[in-house]
Structures are given as C-alpha cells and as structure tokens.
Coordinates of N, CA and C in Angstrom, one line a residue:
M1 N -8.5 17.3 -25.2 CA -8.5 18.7 -25.0 C -8.2 18.9 -23.5
I2 N -7.4 20.0 -23.3 CA -7.0 20.2 -21.9 C -7.7 21.6 -21.5
L3 N -8.4 21.6 -20.4 CA -9.1 22.8 -19.8 C -8.7 22.9 -18.4
N4 N -8.1 24.1 -18.1 CA -7.7 24.4 -16.6 C -6.9 23.2 -16.1
G5 N -6.0 22.8 -16.8 CA -5.0 21.7 -16.3 C -5.6 20.4 -16.2
K6 N -6.9 20.2 -16.6 CA -7.5 18.9 -16.5 C -7.8 18.4 -17.9
I7 N -7.7 17.1 -18.1 CA -7.9 16.5 -19.4 C -9.5 16.3 -19.5
N8 N -10.0 16.8 -20.6 CA -11.4 16.6 -20.9 C -11.5 15.7 -22.0
Y9 N -12.0 14.5 -21.8 CA -12.3 13.5 -22.8 C -13.6 13.8 -23.5
K10 N -13.7 13.8 -24.8 CA -14.9 14.0 -25.5 C -15.0 12.9 -26.6
I11 N -16.1 12.1 -26.4 CA -16.4 11.1 -27.4 C -17.4 11.6 -28.3
S12 N -17.2 11.6 -29.6 CA -18.2 12.0 -30.5 C -19.1 10.9 -30.9
N13 N -20.3 11.2 -31.4 CA -21.2 10.3 -31.9 C -20.6 9.4 -33.0
N14 N -19.7 9.9 -33.8 CA -19.0 9.2 -34.9 C -18.2 8.1 -34.4
S15 N -17.5 8.4 -33.2 CA -16.6 7.3 -32.5 C -17.4 6.2 -32.0
I16 N -18.6 6.5 -31.4 CA -19.4 5.5 -30.9 C -20.0 4.6 -32.0
K17 N -20.4 5.2 -33.1 CA -20.8 4.5 -34.3 C -19.7 3.6 -34.8
E18 N -18.5 4.1 -34.9 CA -17.4 3.3 -35.4 C -17.2 2.1 -34.5
L19 N -17.2 2.3 -33.2 CA -17.0 1.1 -32.3 C -18.3 0.1 -32.4
S20 N -19.5 0.6 -32.5 CA -20.6 -0.3 -32.6 C -20.5 -1.1 -33.9
R21 N -20.1 -0.5 -35.0 CA -20.0 -1.1 -36.3 C -18.9 -2.2 -36.2
Y22 N -17.8 -1.9 -35.5 CA -16.7 -2.9 -35.4 C -17.2 -4.1 -34.6
K23 N -18.0 -3.8 -33.6 CA -18.5 -4.9 -32.8 C -19.5 -5.8 -33.5
R24 N -20.2 -5.3 -34.5 CA -21.2 -6.0 -35.3 C -20.5 -6.8 -36.4
G25 N -19.3 -6.6 -36.6 CA -18.6 -7.4 -37.6 C -18.5 -6.8 -39.0
E26 N -18.9 -5.5 -39.2 CA -18.9 -4.9 -40.5 C -17.5 -4.7 -40.9
N27 N -16.6 -4.6 -40.0 CA -15.2 -4.3 -40.3 C -14.3 -5.6 -40.2
A28 N -15.0 -6.7 -40.4 CA -14.3 -8.1 -40.2 C -13.2 -8.2 -41.2
L29 N -13.3 -7.7 -42.4 CA -12.3 -7.8 -43.4 C -11.0 -7.1 -42.9
G30 N -11.2 -5.8 -42.4 CA -10.0 -5.1 -41.8 C -9.4 -5.9 -40.7
M31 N -10.2 -6.5 -39.9 CA -9.6 -7.3 -38.8 C -8.8 -8.5 -39.2
I32 N -9.4 -9.1 -40.2 CA -8.7 -10.3 -40.9 C -7.4 -9.9 -41.5
L33 N -7.4 -8.8 -42.2 CA -6.2 -8.3 -42.8 C -5.2 -7.9 -41.8
E34 N -5.5 -7.3 -40.7 CA -4.6 -7.0 -39.6 C -4.0 -8.3 -39.0
I35 N -4.8 -9.3 -38.8 CA -4.2 -10.6 -38.4 C -3.3 -11.2 -39.3
M36 N -3.6 -11.0 -40.6 CA -2.7 -11.6 -41.7 C -1.4 -10.8 -41.7
L37 N -1.5 -9.5 -41.5 CA -0.2 -8.6 -41.4 C 0.6 -9.0 -40.2
V38 N 0.0 -9.3 -39.1 CA 0.8 -9.7 -37.9 C 1.5 -11.1 -38.1
L39 N 0.7 -12.0 -38.7 CA 1.3 -13.3 -39.0 C 2.4 -13.1 -40.0
L40 N 2.3 -12.3 -41.0 CA 3.3 -12.1 -42.1 C 4.6 -11.5 -41.3
M41 N 4.4 -10.5 -40.4 CA 5.5 -10.0 -39.7 C 6.3 -11.0 -38.8
I42 N 5.5 -11.9 -38.1 CA 6.0 -12.9 -37.3 C 6.9 -13.9 -38.2
S43 N 6.2 -14.3 -39.3 CA 6.9 -15.2 -40.3 C 8.2 -14.6 -40.9
T44 N 8.1 -13.3 -41.1 CA 9.3 -12.6 -41.6 C 10.5 -12.7 -40.6
G45 N 10.1 -12.4 -39.2 CA 11.1 -12.5 -38.2 C 11.6 -13.9 -38.1
L46 N 10.7 -14.9 -38.2 CA 11.2 -16.3 -38.1 C 12.1 -16.7 -39.3
F47 N 11.8 -16.2 -40.4 CA 12.6 -16.4 -41.6 C 14.0 -15.9 -41.4
I48 N 14.1 -14.6 -40.9 CA 15.4 -14.1 -40.7 C 16.2 -14.8 -39.6
H49 N 15.5 -15.3 -38.6 CA 16.2 -16.1 -37.5 C 16.7 -17.4 -38.2
E50 N 15.9 -18.2 -38.8 CA 16.2 -19.4 -39.4 C 17.3 -19.2 -40.6
L51 N 17.3 -18.1 -41.3 CA 18.3 -17.8 -42.3 C 19.6 -17.7 -41.7
G52 N 19.6 -17.1 -40.5 CA 20.9 -17.0 -39.7 C 21.6 -18.4 -39.4
H53 N 20.7 -19.4 -39.0 CA 21.2 -20.7 -38.8 C 21.7 -21.4 -40.2
A54 N 20.9 -21.1 -41.2 CA 21.2 -21.7 -42.6 C 22.6 -21.0 -43.1
V55 N 22.8 -19.8 -42.9 CA 24.0 -19.1 -43.4 C 25.1 -19.7 -42.6
A56 N 25.0 -19.8 -41.3 CA 26.1 -20.4 -40.5 C 26.5 -21.8 -41.0
T57 N 25.5 -22.5 -41.4 CA 25.8 -23.9 -41.8 C 26.5 -23.9 -43.1
V58 N 26.1 -23.2 -44.1 CA 26.7 -23.2 -45.4 C 28.1 -22.5 -45.4
M59 N 28.3 -21.6 -44.6 CA 29.6 -20.8 -44.5 C 30.6 -21.6 -44.0
Q60 N 30.3 -22.7 -43.2 CA 31.3 -23.4 -42.5 C 32.0 -24.6 -43.4
N61 N 31.2 -24.9 -44.4 CA 31.6 -26.0 -45.3 C 31.1 -25.9 -46.7
K62 N 32.0 -26.0 -47.7 CA 31.6 -25.8 -49.1 C 30.6 -26.8 -49.5
K63 N 30.5 -28.0 -48.9 CA 29.5 -29.0 -49.4 C 28.2 -29.0 -48.6
A64 N 28.2 -28.2 -47.5 CA 26.9 -28.2 -46.6 C 25.8 -27.5 -47.4
T65 N 24.6 -28.1 -47.2 CA 23.4 -27.5 -47.6 C 22.4 -27.3 -46.4
A66 N 21.5 -26.4 -46.6 CA 20.5 -26.1 -45.5 C 19.1 -26.0 -46.1
E67 N 18.1 -26.4 -45.3 CA 16.8 -26.2 -45.6 C 16.1 -25.5 -44.4
I68 N 15.2 -24.5 -44.8 CA 14.5 -23.7 -43.8 C 13.0 -24.0 -44.0
Y69 N 12.4 -24.4 -42.9 CA 11.0 -24.6 -42.9 C 10.2 -23.7 -42.0
L70 N 9.2 -23.0 -42.5 CA 8.3 -22.2 -41.5 C 7.1 -23.1 -41.4
G71 N 6.8 -23.4 -40.1 CA 5.6 -24.3 -39.9 C 6.1 -25.8 -39.9
S72 N 5.3 -26.6 -40.3 CA 5.6 -28.1 -40.3 C 6.7 -28.4 -41.3
S73 N 7.2 -29.6 -41.2 CA 8.3 -30.1 -42.2 C 7.7 -30.5 -43.5
S74 N 6.5 -30.4 -43.8 CA 5.9 -30.6 -45.1 C 6.3 -29.6 -46.1
K75 N 6.5 -30.1 -47.4 CA 7.1 -29.2 -48.4 C 5.8 -28.9 -49.3
E76 N 4.7 -29.4 -49.0 CA 3.5 -29.2 -49.9 C 2.9 -27.9 -49.5
K77 N 2.3 -27.2 -50.5 CA 1.6 -26.0 -50.4 C 2.4 -24.9 -49.7
K78 N 3.7 -24.9 -49.9 CA 4.6 -23.9 -49.4 C 5.3 -23.2 -50.5
L79 N 5.7 -21.9 -50.3 CA 6.5 -21.2 -51.3 C 7.9 -21.7 -51.2
K80 N 8.4 -22.2 -52.3 CA 9.8 -22.7 -52.3 C 10.7 -21.7 -52.9
I81 N 11.8 -21.3 -52.2 CA 12.8 -20.3 -52.6 C 14.2 -20.9 -52.4
I82 N 15.0 -20.9 -53.5 CA 16.3 -21.4 -53.5 C 17.4 -20.3 -53.4
L83 N 18.2 -20.2 -52.4 CA 19.2 -19.1 -52.3 C 20.5 -19.9 -52.2
G84 N 21.0 -20.1 -53.4 CA 22.3 -20.9 -53.4 C 22.2 -22.3 -52.9
R85 N 22.9 -22.6 -51.8 CA 22.8 -23.9 -51.2 C 21.7 -23.9 -50.1
I86 N 20.9 -22.9 -50.0 CA 19.8 -22.8 -49.0 C 18.5 -22.9 -49.6
T87 N 17.7 -23.9 -49.2 CA 16.3 -24.1 -49.8 C 15.4 -23.7 -48.7
C88 N 14.3 -22.8 -49.0 CA 13.4 -22.4 -48.1 C 12.0 -22.9 -48.5
Y89 N 11.3 -23.3 -47.5 CA 9.8 -23.7 -47.7 C 9.0 -22.8 -46.7
L90 N 8.4 -21.8 -47.3 CA 7.8 -20.7 -46.5 C 6.3 -20.7 -46.6
T91 N 5.7 -20.4 -45.4 CA 4.3 -20.2 -45.3 C 4.1 -19.3 -44.1
L92 N 2.9 -18.8 -43.9 CA 2.6 -18.1 -42.6 C 2.7 -19.0 -41.5
A93 N 3.5 -18.8 -40.5 CA 3.7 -19.7 -39.4 C 4.0 -19.0 -38.0
L94 N 3.9 -19.7 -37.0 CA 4.4 -19.3 -35.7 C 5.7 -19.9 -35.2
Y95 N 6.2 -20.9 -36.0 CA 7.5 -21.4 -35.6 C 8.2 -21.9 -36.9
G96 N 9.5 -22.1 -36.8 CA 10.3 -22.5 -37.9 C 11.5 -23.3 -37.5
F97 N 12.2 -23.9 -38.4 CA 13.4 -24.6 -38.1 C 14.3 -24.7 -39.3
C98 N 15.5 -25.0 -39.1 CA 16.6 -25.1 -40.1 C 17.3 -26.5 -39.9
I99 N 17.4 -27.2 -41.0 CA 18.1 -28.5 -41.0 C 19.1 -28.5 -42.0
Q100 N 20.1 -29.4 -41.8 CA 21.1 -29.7 -42.8 C 20.9 -31.1 -43.4
P101 N 20.2 -31.2 -44.6 CA 19.9 -32.4 -45.1 C 21.0 -33.4 -45.4
N102 N 22.2 -32.8 -45.7 CA 23.4 -33.8 -46.0 C 24.3 -33.8 -44.8
W103 N 23.7 -34.0 -43.5 CA 24.5 -34.0 -42.3 C 25.5 -35.1 -42.2
R104 N 25.1 -36.3 -42.9 CA 26.0 -37.5 -42.9 C 27.1 -37.3 -43.6
E105 N 27.1 -36.5 -44.7 CA 28.3 -36.3 -45.5 C 29.1 -35.1 -44.9
V106 N 28.5 -34.2 -44.4 CA 29.2 -33.0 -43.8 C 28.6 -32.7 -42.4
P107 N 29.2 -33.4 -41.4 CA 28.6 -33.4 -40.1 C 29.0 -32.0 -39.3
L108 N 28.1 -31.5 -38.5 CA 28.3 -30.4 -37.8 C 28.3 -30.7 -36.3
S109 N 28.8 -31.9 -36.0 CA 28.7 -32.4 -34.6 C 29.9 -31.8 -33.7
A110 N 30.9 -31.3 -34.3 CA 32.0 -30.8 -33.4 C 31.4 -29.6 -32.7
V111 N 32.1 -29.2 -31.6 CA 31.5 -28.2 -30.7 C 31.7 -26.8 -31.4
R112 N 32.7 -26.5 -32.0 CA 32.7 -25.1 -32.7 C 31.7 -24.9 -33.7
P113 N 31.6 -25.8 -34.8 CA 30.5 -25.6 -35.8 C 29.2 -25.6 -35.3
R114 N 28.9 -26.5 -34.3 CA 27.6 -26.6 -33.7 C 27.2 -25.3 -32.9
T115 N 28.2 -24.8 -32.2 CA 28.0 -23.5 -31.6 C 27.7 -22.4 -32.5
I116 N 28.5 -22.3 -33.7 CA 28.3 -21.2 -34.6 C 26.9 -21.4 -35.2
F117 N 26.5 -22.6 -35.5 CA 25.2 -22.9 -36.0 C 24.1 -22.4 -35.1
L118 N 24.2 -22.7 -33.8 CA 23.2 -22.3 -32.8 C 23.1 -20.8 -32.6
L119 N 24.2 -20.1 -32.7 CA 24.3 -18.7 -32.5 C 23.9 -17.9 -33.7
G120 N 24.0 -18.5 -34.9 CA 23.7 -17.8 -36.1 C 22.3 -17.3 -36.3
G121 N 21.3 -18.0 -35.8 CA 19.9 -17.5 -35.8 C 19.8 -16.3 -34.9
P122 N 20.1 -16.3 -33.6 CA 19.9 -15.2 -32.8 C 20.7 -13.9 -33.2
L123 N 21.9 -14.2 -33.8 CA 22.8 -13.0 -34.2 C 22.2 -12.3 -35.4
L124 N 21.6 -13.1 -36.4 CA 21.0 -12.5 -37.6 C 19.7 -11.8 -37.1
S125 N 19.0 -12.3 -36.1 CA 17.8 -11.7 -35.6 C 18.2 -10.3 -34.9
L126 N 19.3 -10.3 -34.3 CA 19.7 -9.0 -33.7 C 20.1 -8.0 -34.8
V127 N 20.8 -8.4 -35.8 CA 21.1 -7.6 -37.0 C 19.7 -7.1 -37.7
G128 N 18.8 -8.0 -37.8 CA 17.5 -7.6 -38.4 C 16.8 -6.6 -37.5
A129 N 16.8 -6.7 -36.2 CA 16.2 -5.8 -35.3 C 16.8 -4.4 -35.5
A130 N 18.1 -4.4 -35.6 CA 18.8 -3.1 -35.7 C 18.4 -2.4 -37.1
L131 N 18.4 -3.2 -38.1 CA 18.0 -2.7 -39.5 C 16.6 -2.3 -39.5
F132 N 15.7 -3.0 -39.0 CA 14.3 -2.5 -39.0 C 14.1 -1.3 -38.1
Y133 N 14.8 -1.3 -37.1 CA 14.6 -0.1 -36.2 C 15.2 1.1 -37.0
A134 N 16.3 1.0 -37.6 CA 16.9 2.1 -38.4 C 15.9 2.5 -39.5
A135 N 15.3 1.5 -40.2 CA 14.3 1.8 -41.2 C 13.2 2.7 -40.6
A136 N 12.8 2.3 -39.4 CA 11.6 3.0 -38.7 C 11.9 4.5 -38.4
I137 N 13.2 4.7 -38.1 CA 13.6 6.1 -37.8 C 13.5 7.0 -39.1
F138 N 13.7 6.4 -40.2 CA 13.7 7.2 -41.4 C 12.2 7.0 -42.2
S139 N 11.3 6.5 -41.5 CA 10.0 6.5 -42.1 C 8.9 7.0 -41.2
S140 N 7.7 7.1 -41.6 CA 6.6 7.6 -40.8 C 5.3 6.9 -41.2
G141 N 4.3 7.0 -40.3 CA 3.0 6.4 -40.6 C 3.0 4.9 -40.5
V142 N 2.3 4.3 -41.3 CA 2.2 2.8 -41.4 C 3.4 2.1 -41.5
P143 N 4.3 2.5 -42.5 CA 5.6 1.9 -42.6 C 6.5 1.9 -41.4
E144 N 6.4 3.0 -40.7 CA 7.2 3.2 -39.4 C 6.6 2.2 -38.4
S145 N 5.3 2.0 -38.3 CA 4.7 1.1 -37.4 C 5.1 -0.3 -37.7
I146 N 5.1 -0.7 -39.0 CA 5.4 -2.1 -39.4 C 6.9 -2.3 -39.1
F147 N 7.8 -1.3 -39.4 CA 9.3 -1.5 -39.1 C 9.6 -1.7 -37.6
V148 N 8.9 -0.9 -36.8 CA 9.0 -1.0 -35.3 C 8.6 -2.3 -34.8
N149 N 7.4 -2.8 -35.3 CA 6.9 -4.1 -34.9 C 7.9 -5.2 -35.4
L150 N 8.4 -5.1 -36.6 CA 9.4 -6.1 -37.1 C 10.6 -6.1 -36.2
A151 N 11.1 -4.9 -35.8 CA 12.3 -4.8 -35.0 C 12.0 -5.5 -33.7
G152 N 10.9 -5.2 -33.1 CA 10.5 -5.9 -31.9 C 10.5 -7.5 -31.9
I153 N 9.8 -7.9 -33.0 CA 9.8 -9.3 -33.3 C 11.2 -9.9 -33.4
C154 N 12.0 -9.2 -34.2 CA 13.4 -9.7 -34.4 C 14.2 -9.8 -33.1
F155 N 14.0 -8.7 -32.3 CA 14.7 -8.6 -31.0 C 14.3 -9.7 -30.1
F156 N 12.9 -10.0 -30.1 CA 12.4 -11.1 -29.3 C 13.0 -12.4 -29.8
L157 N 13.2 -12.6 -31.1 CA 13.7 -13.8 -31.7 C 15.2 -13.8 -31.5
F158 N 15.8 -12.7 -31.0 CA 17.2 -12.8 -30.6 C 17.3 -13.2 -29.1
A159 N 16.6 -12.6 -28.3 CA 16.7 -12.9 -26.9 C 16.1 -14.1 -26.4
S160 N 14.8 -14.4 -26.8 CA 14.1 -15.6 -26.2 C 14.7 -16.9 -26.6
P161 N 15.2 -17.1 -27.8 CA 15.8 -18.5 -28.1 C 17.1 -18.7 -27.4
L162 N 17.7 -17.7 -26.8 CA 19.0 -17.9 -26.1 C 18.7 -18.4 -24.6
L163 N 17.4 -18.4 -24.2 CA 17.0 -18.9 -22.9 C 16.9 -20.5 -23.0
P164 N 17.4 -21.2 -22.1 CA 17.3 -22.7 -22.2 C 15.9 -23.1 -21.8
F165 N 15.0 -23.5 -22.7 CA 13.8 -24.1 -22.5 C 13.3 -24.9 -23.6
T166 N 12.3 -25.6 -23.5 CA 11.6 -26.4 -24.5 C 10.4 -25.7 -25.0
Y167 N 10.2 -25.5 -26.3 CA 9.0 -24.9 -26.7 C 7.8 -25.7 -26.5
P168 N 6.6 -25.0 -26.3 CA 5.3 -25.8 -26.2 C 5.0 -26.6 -27.5
R169 N 4.3 -27.6 -27.4 CA 3.9 -28.5 -28.6 C 3.4 -27.6 -29.7
F170 N 2.5 -26.6 -29.5 CA 1.9 -25.8 -30.6 C 3.0 -24.9 -31.3
L171 N 4.1 -24.8 -30.7 CA 5.3 -24.1 -31.4 C 6.3 -25.0 -31.8
G172 N 5.9 -26.2 -32.0 CA 6.9 -27.2 -32.6 C 7.5 -28.2 -31.6
G173 N 7.5 -27.8 -30.3 CA 7.9 -28.6 -29.3 C 9.4 -29.0 -29.2
G174 N 10.2 -28.2 -30.0 CA 11.6 -28.4 -30.0 C 12.4 -27.7 -28.9
R175 N 13.6 -27.9 -28.8 CA 14.5 -27.3 -27.8 C 15.0 -25.9 -28.3
S176 N 15.1 -24.9 -27.5 CA 15.5 -23.6 -27.9 C 17.0 -23.7 -28.2
D177 N 17.6 -22.6 -28.9 CA 19.0 -22.6 -29.2 C 19.7 -22.6 -27.9
G178 N 19.3 -21.8 -26.9 CA 20.0 -21.7 -25.6 C 20.0 -23.1 -24.9
L179 N 19.0 -23.9 -25.0 CA 19.0 -25.2 -24.4 C 20.0 -26.2 -25.1
Q180 N 19.9 -26.1 -26.4 CA 20.8 -26.9 -27.2 C 22.3 -26.5 -26.9
L181 N 22.5 -25.2 -26.8 CA 23.9 -24.7 -26.6 C 24.4 -25.2 -25.1
L182 N 23.4 -25.0 -24.2 CA 23.8 -25.5 -22.8 C 24.1 -27.0 -22.8
N183 N 23.3 -27.8 -23.4 CA 23.5 -29.3 -23.5 C 24.9 -29.6 -24.2
L184 N 25.2 -28.8 -25.2 CA 26.4 -28.9 -25.9 C 27.6 -28.6 -25.0
I185 N 27.5 -27.6 -24.3 CA 28.6 -27.2 -23.3 C 28.7 -28.3 -22.2
K186 N 27.6 -28.8 -21.7 CA 27.7 -29.9 -20.7 C 28.4 -31.1 -21.2
E187 N 27.8 -31.5 -22.5 CA 28.4 -32.7 -23.1 C 30.0 -32.5 -23.3
N188 N 30.3 -31.3 -23.8 CA 31.8 -31.0 -24.0 C 32.6 -31.2 -22.7
R189 N 32.0 -30.7 -21.6 CA 32.7 -30.8 -20.2 C 32.8 -32.2 -19.9
K190 N 31.8 -33.0 -20.1 CA 31.9 -34.5 -19.7 C 33.0 -35.1 -20.4
Q191 N 33.1 -34.8 -21.8 CA 34.1 -35.5 -22.6 C 35.4 -35.0 -22.2
R192 N 35.6 -33.8 -21.8 CA 37.0 -33.2 -21.4 C 37.3 -33.8 -20.0
N193 N 36.3 -34.0 -19.1 CA 36.6 -34.6 -17.8 C 36.9 -36.1 -18.0
A194 N 36.3 -36.8 -18.9 CA 36.6 -38.2 -19.1 C 38.1 -38.4 -19.7
V195 N 38.6 -37.4 -20.4 CA 39.9 -37.6 -21.0 C 40.9 -37.3 -19.9
L196 N 40.6 -36.4 -19.0 CA 41.5 -36.0 -17.9 C 41.5 -37.1 -17.0

C-alpha cells in the first residue's frame, strides 16, 4: 500500500502463521514437490542439450547410433526411450552425456563431424530456450513461470558448455563442449603445422 509517496508494508497475522507453519515443516510435501519440479526442469534442459548432440551424430551418418544418459552411465532403473537410432536412458539428474556406441564402425574423429557433434548440444539448447520463452509469452500463471525457468535453463545450457572448463566431479567430471572444441582446434593446428 502506498501512502503519501511512502510504501507502507503491512504483514497480516495470517502471513506470520503461514511462515511459522512453513518453518515447522507442515508444508514439507509442498517443498519436496517444488524441489522435484526444479530437478525435472533441469533434467528436461539437459535432455534437450544431449538430444542436440545425438541428432548431430545420427544426421552425419546413416549407420551412426547415439545413446543419451542422464546421470550415471548405468542403464538400470532408468526410463528407456528409443527415438529411431537414438536410445535415451532418463532419470532426474544434474548432468548428462551422449555417446556413440558404434564409434568404431562409424568414427566421428574428423574435425568437421566432431565439431558438428560438439556444437549440436548448445545449438539445440538455444532453440529450446527460444521456444520455451515464446511459450511463456503466450501463457500465464504457473505455466508461464515453468516456461520462463525452462528457457533460462536451456539458455544456461547453451552458454555455459561453450566455455572451456572441466566440470566438477559431482557433475560428472567431464570436459565441457567448449574445452573439447578448443582441444580439437589445437590438435588440428598441430597436424596442419606438421604437414607444412
């Protein structure tokens, strides 16, 4: 409420009761559901990112297959989804990765295919961010909030993997797409300089 140009904050007894009930844990189920929703949104963003890598893999060669893992590389107790030549092993997770199980038969070791593979994840994350943001514009309330958060997660998964760094161990400990791309460029330069 605004009075004489000053903001007057008024806390009702009901607000205080709600806060104290939340502190006592009576609303623990709501908090657990909120944490699960956040993990589901993070996992959705990770799936979109890894799907970009998988699509880049199978689009480059008719014999190539891809597997997406959210969380560990274990296939047990995970939802298995098959999308053509892409097999997904999904669970709630904070990290994910994409592999090409038949890499010996269909190698992606050349610079161009490897570059396309590494950029596929961030690019699909950017597309996902744009689509979720567009969905947020045309919705309101809780769906709008979910779409905005998904757009933010997807944008983060577009920008952050392009930075060259190694993930901490609790996030899988692997190299980011940007670090792998940087190493690929350096290796390609060494090979070109050795030929000259």
